[in-house]
Amino acid sequence: MPENSPTVLLLNGPNLNLLGTRDPEQYGTTTLAEVEERVTALGRELGVEVVCAQTNSEGGMVDQVHAARHYAGVVMNPGAYAHYSIALRDAVDAIEAPVVEVHISNIYAREEFRHTSVTAPVAAGYVAGCGILGYELGLRAVLSRAAERAALA
């Protein structure tokens, strides 16, 4: 990767470290390491460095979002924090970098409490229900949003 390559953060929240074994009927059998490998490889194809992080901690997610404020963008699966974390919502809203929210499952086909995302209204884009392909779509979307912002600057 060239030194001046843009950087995108791939951020996964709580319980996503268990991908591949946790509820495979809902989330599939692909592990988080495999997801990260796929998105990193796509990033290389697109000329972007992808930095991967996962945390089960709400504060850890906020810290990661803050640290990525000067990146080209953030692809974020906030997991359950999407439904109630005002702190994470405020962190996404506070940074200049576009954030695309990703969910593996279709949250609208699940329990009603999952139908609301407090982070989605401040995200630059939203992908849900596409399985792990959603992460790749999220990377493409965040790069598109970053290019749109750069064209306006």
CSV table of C-alpha atoms in Angstrom, one decimal:
chain,number,residue,atom,x,y,z
A,1,MET,CA,0.0,0.0,0.0
A,2,PRO,CA,1.5,3.4,-0.9
A,3,GLU,CA,2.3,5.7,2.1
A,4,ASN,CA,-0.4,8.2,1.2
A,5,SER,CA,-3.2,5.7,0.9
A,6,PRO,CA,-6.4,6.7,2.5
A,7,THR,CA,-7.3,4.7,5.6
A,8,VAL,CA,-10.7,3.3,6.6
A,9,LEU,CA,-11.5,1.8,10.0
A,10,LEU,CA,-13.5,-1.4,10.0
A,11,LEU,CA,-15.0,-1.4,13.5
A,12,ASN,CA,-17.0,-4.3,15.0
A,13,GLY,CA,-18.9,-4.1,18.3
A,14,PRO,CA,-20.0,-6.5,21.0
A,15,ASN,CA,-20.2,-10.2,20.4
A,16,LEU,CA,-18.9,-9.9,16.8
A,17,ASN,CA,-15.7,-11.6,17.9
A,18,LEU,CA,-17.9,-14.7,18.1
A,19,LEU,CA,-18.8,-14.7,14.4
A,20,GLY,CA,-18.7,-18.1,12.9
A,21,THR,CA,-19.9,-19.8,16.1
A,22,ARG,CA,-22.6,-17.5,17.5
A,23,ASP,CA,-26.0,-18.3,16.1
A,24,PRO,CA,-24.8,-19.4,12.7
A,25,GLU,CA,-28.4,-19.6,11.3
A,26,GLN,CA,-28.6,-15.8,11.9
A,27,TYR,CA,-25.0,-14.7,11.2
A,28,GLY,CA,-23.5,-17.5,9.1
A,29,THR,CA,-20.3,-19.5,9.7
A,30,THR,CA,-17.7,-16.9,8.5
A,31,THR,CA,-15.4,-15.8,11.3
A,32,LEU,CA,-14.6,-12.2,12.1
A,33,ALA,CA,-11.0,-12.9,11.0
A,34,GLU,CA,-12.3,-14.0,7.6
A,35,VAL,CA,-14.5,-10.9,7.3
A,36,GLU,CA,-11.5,-8.7,8.1
A,37,GLU,CA,-9.4,-10.5,5.6
A,38,ARG,CA,-12.1,-10.1,2.8
A,39,VAL,CA,-12.5,-6.4,3.6
A,40,THR,CA,-8.8,-5.8,3.8
A,41,ALA,CA,-8.3,-7.5,0.5
A,42,LEU,CA,-11.0,-5.4,-1.1
A,43,GLY,CA,-9.4,-2.3,0.4
A,44,ARG,CA,-6.1,-3.2,-1.3
A,45,GLU,CA,-7.9,-3.6,-4.6
A,46,LEU,CA,-9.4,-0.2,-4.1
A,47,GLY,CA,-6.2,1.5,-3.0
A,48,VAL,CA,-7.2,1.9,0.6
A,49,GLU,CA,-5.7,0.7,3.9
A,50,VAL,CA,-8.2,-1.0,6.1
A,51,VAL,CA,-7.5,-1.0,9.9
A,52,CYS,CA,-9.6,-3.5,11.8
A,53,ALA,CA,-10.8,-3.3,15.3
A,54,GLN,CA,-13.3,-5.1,17.5
A,55,THR,CA,-14.4,-4.3,21.0
A,56,ASN,CA,-17.2,-5.5,23.3
A,57,SER,CA,-16.9,-2.2,25.2
A,58,GLU,CA,-19.1,0.9,24.4
A,59,GLY,CA,-16.4,3.2,25.5
A,60,GLY,CA,-13.9,1.3,23.4
A,61,MET,CA,-16.1,1.9,20.3
A,62,VAL,CA,-16.3,5.6,21.1
A,63,ASP,CA,-12.5,5.8,21.4
A,64,GLN,CA,-12.1,3.9,18.1
A,65,VAL,CA,-14.5,6.3,16.3
A,66,HIS,CA,-12.7,9.3,17.8
A,67,ALA,CA,-9.3,7.9,16.7
A,68,ALA,CA,-10.6,7.6,13.1
A,69,ARG,CA,-11.9,11.1,12.9
A,70,HIS,CA,-9.3,12.0,10.2
A,71,TYR,CA,-9.6,8.7,8.2
A,72,ALA,CA,-11.3,8.5,4.9
A,73,GLY,CA,-14.2,6.8,6.7
A,74,VAL,CA,-15.5,4.2,9.1
A,75,VAL,CA,-17.4,1.0,8.3
A,76,MET,CA,-19.0,0.1,11.6
A,77,ASN,CA,-21.1,-2.7,12.9
A,78,PRO,CA,-22.2,-1.4,16.3
A,79,GLY,CA,-24.0,-4.6,17.2
A,80,ALA,CA,-26.5,-4.1,20.0
A,81,TYR,CA,-25.1,-0.6,20.7
A,82,ALA,CA,-26.9,0.6,17.6
A,83,HIS,CA,-30.2,0.3,19.5
A,84,TYR,CA,-29.4,2.4,22.6
A,85,SER,CA,-25.9,3.9,22.7
A,86,ILE,CA,-26.3,7.7,22.6
A,87,ALA,CA,-22.6,8.0,23.4
A,88,LEU,CA,-21.7,6.1,20.2
A,89,ARG,CA,-24.3,8.1,18.3
A,90,ASP,CA,-22.7,11.3,19.5
A,91,ALA,CA,-19.2,10.0,18.6
A,92,VAL,CA,-20.3,9.3,15.0
A,93,ASP,CA,-22.0,12.7,14.8
A,94,ALA,CA,-18.9,14.4,16.1
A,95,ILE,CA,-16.4,13.3,13.5
A,96,GLU,CA,-15.9,14.5,9.9
A,97,ALA,CA,-15.2,11.1,8.4
A,98,PRO,CA,-18.2,9.4,6.9
A,99,VAL,CA,-19.5,6.4,8.8
A,100,VAL,CA,-21.5,3.6,7.2
A,101,GLU,CA,-23.4,1.4,9.6
A,102,VAL,CA,-23.5,-2.3,8.8
A,103,HIS,CA,-25.6,-5.1,10.2
A,104,ILE,CA,-25.2,-8.7,9.0
A,105,SER,CA,-28.9,-9.6,9.7
A,106,ASN,CA,-32.0,-7.8,8.6
A,107,ILE,CA,-32.8,-6.1,11.9
A,108,TYR,CA,-36.3,-5.4,10.7
A,109,ALA,CA,-37.0,-9.1,10.4
A,110,ARG,CA,-36.0,-9.6,14.0
A,111,GLU,CA,-37.3,-8.6,17.5
A,112,GLU,CA,-39.0,-5.3,17.6
A,113,PHE,CA,-36.4,-3.7,19.9
A,114,ARG,CA,-33.8,-4.2,17.1
A,115,HIS,CA,-35.9,-2.1,14.7
A,116,THR,CA,-34.5,1.2,15.9
A,117,SER,CA,-31.0,2.3,15.4
A,118,VAL,CA,-30.0,5.5,17.3
A,119,THR,CA,-26.7,5.6,15.3
A,120,ALA,CA,-28.2,5.3,11.8
A,121,PRO,CA,-29.6,8.8,11.6
A,122,VAL,CA,-26.1,10.3,11.9
A,123,ALA,CA,-24.4,7.7,9.7
A,124,ALA,CA,-23.6,8.6,6.0
A,125,GLY,CA,-25.0,5.2,5.0
A,126,TYR,CA,-26.7,2.0,6.2
A,127,VAL,CA,-26.4,-1.6,5.0
A,128,ALA,CA,-28.4,-4.4,6.7
A,129,GLY,CA,-29.5,-7.9,5.9
A,130,CYS,CA,-26.9,-8.7,3.2
A,131,GLY,CA,-24.8,-11.1,5.4
A,132,ILE,CA,-21.1,-10.5,5.5
A,133,LEU,CA,-21.3,-9.1,1.9
A,134,GLY,CA,-22.6,-6.0,3.7
A,135,TYR,CA,-19.1,-5.2,5.0
A,136,GLU,CA,-17.8,-5.0,1.4
A,137,LEU,CA,-20.8,-2.9,0.4
A,138,GLY,CA,-20.1,-0.7,3.4
A,139,LEU,CA,-16.5,-0.2,2.3
A,140,ARG,CA,-17.6,0.8,-1.2
A,141,ALA,CA,-20.3,3.1,0.2
A,142,VAL,CA,-18.0,4.8,2.7
A,143,LEU,CA,-15.4,5.5,-0.1
A,144,SER,CA,-18.1,6.9,-2.3
A,145,ARG,CA,-19.3,9.2,0.5
A,146,ALA,CA,-15.7,10.3,1.2
A,147,ALA,CA,-15.2,11.1,-2.5
A,148,GLU,CA,-18.5,13.1,-2.5
A,149,ARG,CA,-17.3,15.1,0.5
A,150,ALA,CA,-13.9,15.7,-1.1
A,151,ALA,CA,-15.5,17.0,-4.3
A,152,LEU,CA,-17.5,19.5,-2.3
A,153,ALA,CA,-14.5,20.7,-0.4
